[in-house]
mmCIF file of C-alpha atoms and ligand atoms in Angstrom:
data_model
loop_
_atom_site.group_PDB
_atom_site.id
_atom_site.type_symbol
_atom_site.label_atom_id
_atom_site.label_comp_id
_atom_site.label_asym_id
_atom_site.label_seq_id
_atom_site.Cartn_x
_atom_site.Cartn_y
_atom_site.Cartn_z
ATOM 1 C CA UNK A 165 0.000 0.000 0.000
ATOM 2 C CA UNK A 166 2.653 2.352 0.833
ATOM 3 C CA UNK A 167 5.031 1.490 -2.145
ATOM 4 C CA UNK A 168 1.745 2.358 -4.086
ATOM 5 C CA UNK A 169 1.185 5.446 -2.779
ATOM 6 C CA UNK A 170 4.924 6.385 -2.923
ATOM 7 C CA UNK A 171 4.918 5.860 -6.659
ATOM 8 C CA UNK A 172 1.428 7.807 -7.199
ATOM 9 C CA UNK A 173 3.212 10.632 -5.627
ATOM 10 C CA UNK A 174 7.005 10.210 -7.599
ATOM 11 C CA UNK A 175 4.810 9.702 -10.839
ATOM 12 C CA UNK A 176 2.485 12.904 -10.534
ATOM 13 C CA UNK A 177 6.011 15.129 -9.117
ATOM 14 C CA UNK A 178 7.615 13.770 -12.152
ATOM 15 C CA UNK A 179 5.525 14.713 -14.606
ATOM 16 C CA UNK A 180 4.413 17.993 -14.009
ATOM 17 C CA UNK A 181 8.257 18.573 -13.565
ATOM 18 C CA UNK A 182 8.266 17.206 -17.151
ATOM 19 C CA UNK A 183 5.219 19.254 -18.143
ATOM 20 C CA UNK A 184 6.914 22.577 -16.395
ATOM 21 C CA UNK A 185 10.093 22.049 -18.563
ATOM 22 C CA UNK A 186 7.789 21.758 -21.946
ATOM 23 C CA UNK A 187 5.559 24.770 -21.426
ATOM 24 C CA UNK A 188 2.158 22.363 -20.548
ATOM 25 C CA UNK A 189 -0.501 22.575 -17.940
ATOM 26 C CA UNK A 190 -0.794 20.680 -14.956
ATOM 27 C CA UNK A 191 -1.104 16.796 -15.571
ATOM 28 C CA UNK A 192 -4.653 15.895 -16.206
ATOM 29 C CA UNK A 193 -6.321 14.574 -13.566
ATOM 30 C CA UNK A 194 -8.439 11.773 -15.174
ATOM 31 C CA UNK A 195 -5.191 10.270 -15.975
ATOM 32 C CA UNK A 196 -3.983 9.769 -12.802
ATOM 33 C CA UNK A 197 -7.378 8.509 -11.859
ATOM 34 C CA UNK A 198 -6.672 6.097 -14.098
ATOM 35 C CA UNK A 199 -2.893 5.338 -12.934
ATOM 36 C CA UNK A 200 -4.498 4.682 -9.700
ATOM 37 C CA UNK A 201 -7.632 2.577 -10.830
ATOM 38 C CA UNK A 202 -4.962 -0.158 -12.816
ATOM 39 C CA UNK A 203 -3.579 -2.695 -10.734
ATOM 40 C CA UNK A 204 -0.149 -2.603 -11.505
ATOM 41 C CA UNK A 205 0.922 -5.617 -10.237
ATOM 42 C CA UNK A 206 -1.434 -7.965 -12.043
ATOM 43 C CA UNK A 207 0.693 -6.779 -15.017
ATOM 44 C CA UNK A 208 4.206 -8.007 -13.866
ATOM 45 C CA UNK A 209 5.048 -11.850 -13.499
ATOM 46 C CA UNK A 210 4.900 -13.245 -10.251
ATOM 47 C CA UNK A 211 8.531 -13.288 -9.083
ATOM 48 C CA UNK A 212 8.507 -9.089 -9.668
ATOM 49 C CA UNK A 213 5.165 -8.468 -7.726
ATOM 50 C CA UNK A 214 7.207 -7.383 -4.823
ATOM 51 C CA UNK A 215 8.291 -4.207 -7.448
ATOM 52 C CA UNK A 216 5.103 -3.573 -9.208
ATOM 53 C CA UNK A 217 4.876 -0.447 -7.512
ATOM 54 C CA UNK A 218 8.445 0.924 -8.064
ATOM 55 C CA UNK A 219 8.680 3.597 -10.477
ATOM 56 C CA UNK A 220 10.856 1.502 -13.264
ATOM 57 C CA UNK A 221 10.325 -0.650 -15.928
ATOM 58 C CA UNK A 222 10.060 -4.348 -15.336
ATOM 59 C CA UNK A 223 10.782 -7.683 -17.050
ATOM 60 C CA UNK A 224 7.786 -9.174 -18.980
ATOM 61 C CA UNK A 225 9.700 -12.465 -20.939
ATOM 62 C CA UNK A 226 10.449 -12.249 -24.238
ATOM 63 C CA UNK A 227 13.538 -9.431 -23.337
ATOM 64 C CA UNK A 228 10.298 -7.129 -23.242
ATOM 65 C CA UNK A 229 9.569 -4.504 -20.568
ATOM 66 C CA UNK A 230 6.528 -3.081 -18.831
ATOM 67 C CA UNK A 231 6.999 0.433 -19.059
ATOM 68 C CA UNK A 232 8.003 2.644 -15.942
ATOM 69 C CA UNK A 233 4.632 4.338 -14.236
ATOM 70 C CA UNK A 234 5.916 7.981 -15.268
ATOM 71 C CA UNK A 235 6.272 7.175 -18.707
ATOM 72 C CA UNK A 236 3.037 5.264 -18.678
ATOM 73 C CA UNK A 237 1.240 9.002 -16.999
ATOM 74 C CA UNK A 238 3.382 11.276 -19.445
ATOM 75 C CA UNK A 239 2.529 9.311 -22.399
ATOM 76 C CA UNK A 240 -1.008 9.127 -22.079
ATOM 77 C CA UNK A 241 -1.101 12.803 -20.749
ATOM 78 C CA UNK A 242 0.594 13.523 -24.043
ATOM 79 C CA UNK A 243 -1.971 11.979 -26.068
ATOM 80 C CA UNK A 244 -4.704 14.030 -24.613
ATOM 81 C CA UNK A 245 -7.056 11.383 -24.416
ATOM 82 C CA UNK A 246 -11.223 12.075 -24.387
ATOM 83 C CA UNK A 247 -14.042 9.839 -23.387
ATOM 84 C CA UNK A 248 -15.051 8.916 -27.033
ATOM 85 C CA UNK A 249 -11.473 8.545 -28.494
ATOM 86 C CA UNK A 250 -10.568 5.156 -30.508
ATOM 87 C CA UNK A 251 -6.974 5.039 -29.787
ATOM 88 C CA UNK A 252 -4.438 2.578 -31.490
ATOM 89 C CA UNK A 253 -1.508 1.321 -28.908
ATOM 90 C CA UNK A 254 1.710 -0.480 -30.604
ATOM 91 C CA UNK A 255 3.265 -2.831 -28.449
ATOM 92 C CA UNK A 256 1.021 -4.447 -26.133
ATOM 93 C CA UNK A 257 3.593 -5.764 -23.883
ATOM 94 C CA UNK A 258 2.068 -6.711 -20.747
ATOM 95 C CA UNK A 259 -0.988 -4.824 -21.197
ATOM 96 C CA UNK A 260 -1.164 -2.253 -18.754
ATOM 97 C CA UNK A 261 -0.640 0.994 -21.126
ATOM 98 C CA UNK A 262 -4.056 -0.553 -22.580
ATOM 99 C CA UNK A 263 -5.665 -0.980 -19.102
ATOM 100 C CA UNK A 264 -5.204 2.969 -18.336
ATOM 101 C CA UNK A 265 -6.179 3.766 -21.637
ATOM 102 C CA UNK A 266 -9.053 2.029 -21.355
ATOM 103 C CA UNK A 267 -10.305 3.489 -18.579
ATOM 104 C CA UNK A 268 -9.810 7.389 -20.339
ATOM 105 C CA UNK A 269 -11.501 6.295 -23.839
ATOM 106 C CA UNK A 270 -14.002 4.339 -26.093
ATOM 107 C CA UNK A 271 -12.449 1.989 -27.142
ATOM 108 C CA UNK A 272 -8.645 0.688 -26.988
ATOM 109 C CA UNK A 273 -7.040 -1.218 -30.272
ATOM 110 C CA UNK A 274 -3.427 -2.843 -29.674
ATOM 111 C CA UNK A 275 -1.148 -5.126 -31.210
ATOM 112 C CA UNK A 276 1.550 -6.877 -30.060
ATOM 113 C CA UNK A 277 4.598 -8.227 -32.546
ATOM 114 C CA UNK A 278 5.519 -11.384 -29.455
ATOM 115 C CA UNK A 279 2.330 -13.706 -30.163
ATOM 116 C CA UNK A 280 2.852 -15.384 -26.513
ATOM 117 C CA UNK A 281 2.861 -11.712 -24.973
ATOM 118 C CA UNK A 282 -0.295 -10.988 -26.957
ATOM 119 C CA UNK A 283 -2.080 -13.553 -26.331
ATOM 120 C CA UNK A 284 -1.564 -13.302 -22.084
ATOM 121 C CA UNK A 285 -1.845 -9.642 -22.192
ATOM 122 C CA UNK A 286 -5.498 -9.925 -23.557
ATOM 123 C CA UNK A 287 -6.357 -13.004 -20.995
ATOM 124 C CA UNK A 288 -5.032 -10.731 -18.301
ATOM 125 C CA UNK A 289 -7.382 -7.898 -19.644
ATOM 126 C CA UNK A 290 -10.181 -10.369 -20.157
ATOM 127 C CA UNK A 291 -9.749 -11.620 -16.668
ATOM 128 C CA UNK A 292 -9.566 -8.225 -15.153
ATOM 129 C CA UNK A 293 -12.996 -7.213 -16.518
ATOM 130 C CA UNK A 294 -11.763 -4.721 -19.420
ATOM 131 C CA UNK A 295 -14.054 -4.862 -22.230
ATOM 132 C CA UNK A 296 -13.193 -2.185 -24.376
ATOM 133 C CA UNK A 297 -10.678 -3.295 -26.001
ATOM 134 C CA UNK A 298 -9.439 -5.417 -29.188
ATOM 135 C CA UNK A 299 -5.952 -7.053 -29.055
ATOM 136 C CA UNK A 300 -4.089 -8.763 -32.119
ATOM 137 C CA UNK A 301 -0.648 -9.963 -32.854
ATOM 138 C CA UNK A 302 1.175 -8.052 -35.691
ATOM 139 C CA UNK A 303 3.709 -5.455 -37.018
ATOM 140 C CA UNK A 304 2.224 -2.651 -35.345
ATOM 141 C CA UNK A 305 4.702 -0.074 -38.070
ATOM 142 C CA UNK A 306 1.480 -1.140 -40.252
ATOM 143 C CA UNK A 307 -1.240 0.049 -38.013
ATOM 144 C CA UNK A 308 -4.905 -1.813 -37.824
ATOM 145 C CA UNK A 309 -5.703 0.154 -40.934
ATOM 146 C CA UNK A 310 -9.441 -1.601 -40.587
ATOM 147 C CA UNK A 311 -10.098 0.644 -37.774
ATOM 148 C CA UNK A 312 -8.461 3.726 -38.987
ATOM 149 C CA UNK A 313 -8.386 6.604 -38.839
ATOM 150 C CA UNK A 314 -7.591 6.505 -34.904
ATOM 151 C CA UNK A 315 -8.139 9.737 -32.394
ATOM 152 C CA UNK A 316 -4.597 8.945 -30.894
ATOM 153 C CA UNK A 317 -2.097 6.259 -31.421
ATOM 154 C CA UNK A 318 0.888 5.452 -28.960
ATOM 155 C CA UNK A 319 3.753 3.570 -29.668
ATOM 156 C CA UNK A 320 5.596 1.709 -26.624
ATOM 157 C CA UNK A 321 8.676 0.731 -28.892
ATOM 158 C CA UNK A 322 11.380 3.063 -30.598
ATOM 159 C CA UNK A 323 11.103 3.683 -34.332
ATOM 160 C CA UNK A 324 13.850 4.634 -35.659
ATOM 161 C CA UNK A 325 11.672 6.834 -38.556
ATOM 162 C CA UNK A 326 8.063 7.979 -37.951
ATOM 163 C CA UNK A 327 6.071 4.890 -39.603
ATOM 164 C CA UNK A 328 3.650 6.481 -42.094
ATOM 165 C CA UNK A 329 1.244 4.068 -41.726
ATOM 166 C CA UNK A 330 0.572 5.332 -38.717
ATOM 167 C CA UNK A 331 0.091 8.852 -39.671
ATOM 168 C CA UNK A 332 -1.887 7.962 -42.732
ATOM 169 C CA UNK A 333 -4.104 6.073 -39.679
ATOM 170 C CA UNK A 334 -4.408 9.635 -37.336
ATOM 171 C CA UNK A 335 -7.513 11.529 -37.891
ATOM 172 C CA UNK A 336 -6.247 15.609 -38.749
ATOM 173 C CA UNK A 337 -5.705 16.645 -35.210
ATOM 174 C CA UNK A 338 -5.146 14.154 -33.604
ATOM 175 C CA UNK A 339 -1.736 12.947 -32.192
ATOM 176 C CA UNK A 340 0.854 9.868 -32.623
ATOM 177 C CA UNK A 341 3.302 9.898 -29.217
ATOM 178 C CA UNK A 342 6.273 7.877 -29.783
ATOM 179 C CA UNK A 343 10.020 7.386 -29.012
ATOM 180 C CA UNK A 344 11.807 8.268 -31.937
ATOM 181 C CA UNK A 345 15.375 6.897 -32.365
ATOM 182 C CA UNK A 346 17.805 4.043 -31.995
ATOM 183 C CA UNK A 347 18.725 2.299 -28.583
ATOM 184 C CA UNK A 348 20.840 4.822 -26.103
ATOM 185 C CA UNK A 349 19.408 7.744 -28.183
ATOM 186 C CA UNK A 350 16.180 7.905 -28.661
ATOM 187 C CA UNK A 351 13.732 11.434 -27.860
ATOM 188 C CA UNK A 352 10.087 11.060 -26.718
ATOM 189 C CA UNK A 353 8.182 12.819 -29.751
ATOM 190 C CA UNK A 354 4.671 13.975 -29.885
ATOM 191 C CA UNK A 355 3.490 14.541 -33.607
ATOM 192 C CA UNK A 356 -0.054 16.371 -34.482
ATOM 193 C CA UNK A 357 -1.439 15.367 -38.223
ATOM 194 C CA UNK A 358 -2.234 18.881 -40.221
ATOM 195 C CA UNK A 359 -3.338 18.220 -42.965
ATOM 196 C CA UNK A 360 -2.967 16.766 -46.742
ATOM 197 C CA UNK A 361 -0.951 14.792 -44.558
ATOM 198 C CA UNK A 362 1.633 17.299 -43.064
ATOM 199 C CA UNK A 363 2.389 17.197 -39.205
ATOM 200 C CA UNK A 364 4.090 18.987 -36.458
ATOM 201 C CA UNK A 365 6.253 17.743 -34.661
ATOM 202 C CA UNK A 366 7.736 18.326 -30.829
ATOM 203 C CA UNK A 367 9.922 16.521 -28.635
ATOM 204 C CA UNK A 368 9.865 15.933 -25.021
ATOM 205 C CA UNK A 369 12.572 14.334 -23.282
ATOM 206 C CA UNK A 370 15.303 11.595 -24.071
ATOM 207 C CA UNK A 371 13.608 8.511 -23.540
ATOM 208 C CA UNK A 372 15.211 4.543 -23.179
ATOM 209 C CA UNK A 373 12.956 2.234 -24.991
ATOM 210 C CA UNK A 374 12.880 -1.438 -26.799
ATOM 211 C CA UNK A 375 13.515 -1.114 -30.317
ATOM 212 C CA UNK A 376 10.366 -1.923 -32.446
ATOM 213 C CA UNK A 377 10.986 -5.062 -34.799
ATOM 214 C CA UNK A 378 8.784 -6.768 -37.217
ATOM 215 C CA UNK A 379 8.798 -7.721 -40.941
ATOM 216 C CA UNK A 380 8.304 -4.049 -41.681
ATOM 217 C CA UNK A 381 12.088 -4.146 -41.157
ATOM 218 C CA UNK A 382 12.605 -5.779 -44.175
ATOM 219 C CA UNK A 383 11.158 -3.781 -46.577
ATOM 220 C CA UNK A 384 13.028 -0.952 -44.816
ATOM 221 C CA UNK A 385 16.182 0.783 -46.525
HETATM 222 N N1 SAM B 143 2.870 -1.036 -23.464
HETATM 223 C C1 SAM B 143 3.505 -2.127 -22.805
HETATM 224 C C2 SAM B 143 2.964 -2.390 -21.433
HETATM 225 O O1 SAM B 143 2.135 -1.611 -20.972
HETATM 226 O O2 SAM B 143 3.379 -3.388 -20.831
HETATM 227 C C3 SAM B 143 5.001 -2.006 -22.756
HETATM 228 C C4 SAM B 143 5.593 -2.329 -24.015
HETATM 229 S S1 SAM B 143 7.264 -2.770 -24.170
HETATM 230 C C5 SAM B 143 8.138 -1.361 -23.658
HETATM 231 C C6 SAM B 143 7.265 -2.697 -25.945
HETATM 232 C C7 SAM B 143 6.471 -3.769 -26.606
HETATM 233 O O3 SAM B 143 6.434 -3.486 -28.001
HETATM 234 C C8 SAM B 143 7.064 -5.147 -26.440
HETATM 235 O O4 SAM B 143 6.116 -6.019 -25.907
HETATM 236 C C9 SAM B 143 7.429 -5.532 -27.879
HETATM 237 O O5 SAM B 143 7.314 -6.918 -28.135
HETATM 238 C C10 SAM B 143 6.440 -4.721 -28.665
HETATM 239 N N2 SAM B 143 6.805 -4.484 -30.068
HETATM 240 C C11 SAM B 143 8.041 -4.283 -30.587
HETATM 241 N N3 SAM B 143 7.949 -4.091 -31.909
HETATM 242 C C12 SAM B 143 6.637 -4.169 -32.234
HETATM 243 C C13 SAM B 143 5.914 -4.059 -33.451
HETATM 244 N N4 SAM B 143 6.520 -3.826 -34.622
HETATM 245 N N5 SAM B 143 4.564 -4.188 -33.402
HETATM 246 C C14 SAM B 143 3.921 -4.436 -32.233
HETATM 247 N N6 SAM B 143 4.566 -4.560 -31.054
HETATM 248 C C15 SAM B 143 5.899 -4.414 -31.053
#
């Protein structure tokens, strides 16, 4: 209980120290809401339960990670998620990004590249009582262009390029948050589709992500 309410307190201090340094308003509050609605420890494997409430990123299998808490709150603060959003998450990983989402918008879509990670991520969501949510295993670089165009999309993974699937998928106005880069430099980017297709871009902070992989590698130069 206590490590829980010492990370709710590092996690809002964090980010509005983050939010200060870019110029933006106060964190919203229905995020944190939702940071303290998820259960964070029904997202980490059983051996790590004693540090689901640090503020750090955790070992899911797979040499994946469950993102740290303050990244989790800045990210979807970024977003600026509203009740009827359809948002688009890449990289389900353990599924906890999707559980806070889920609790801010309509309806969550994600997709996970590691079919064994996708696959427990949506029984843990099933299990947990989230029903607004789809989950499928995939290259998330290509979107779920079926269900585009999205009011947000977040990526959990670093691109090294801004996928343009992805923007092709973002309704004009709406913004794709991201870390941008390769691993050991990568910068946490927030980019808002104009449009014909043009966008504005801004970055945050230096970031330490997973690369994201997937066959759109292949076909990449
Ligand atoms: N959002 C996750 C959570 O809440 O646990 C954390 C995600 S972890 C930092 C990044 C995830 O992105 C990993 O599970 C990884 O397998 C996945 N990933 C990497 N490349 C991907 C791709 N091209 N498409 C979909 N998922 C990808």
């Amino acid at each position: 209980m206590r490590a829980r309410r010492q990370m709710l307190q590092e996690i809002q201090r964090e980010v509005e120290i983050t939010q200060r340094w870019i110029g933006k308003g106060a964190l919203d509050e229905r995020v944190m809401e939702a940071i303290k609605a998820v259960p964070r420890y029904e997202f980490v494997p059983d051996e790590l339960r004693p540090y689901a409430y640090d503020n750090g990123p955790l070992a899911i299998g797979h040499g994946q990670t469950i993102s740290q808490p303050y990244i989790v709150a800045l990210m979807t603060d970024l977003l600026g998620p509203t009740p009827n959003d359809i948002i688009l998450e890449v990289g389900t990983g353990s599924g906890y990004q999707a559980a806070v989402l889920s609790k801010l918008v309509k309806k969550v879509y994600t997709i996970e590249v590691v079919e064994e990670l996708a696959q427990q991520a949506a029984a843990r969501l099933q299990r947990l009582g989230y029903t607004n949510f789809e989950a499928r295993v995939g290259d998330g670089y290509f979107g779920w262009p079926e269900q585009a165009p999205f009011d947000g999309i977040i990526v959990t993974a670093a691109a090294p390029s801004i996928p343009a699937p992805l923007i092709e998928q973002l309704k004009v106005g709406a913004r794709l948050v991201l870390p941008l880069g390769v691993v050991f430099n990568q910068e946490l980017m927030v980019i808002e589709k104009k449009e014909n297709n043009e966008i504005d871009t801004r970055s945050v902070l230096r970031v330490s992500f997973v690369p994201l992989t997937g066959e759109h590698q292949e076909h990449s130069p």
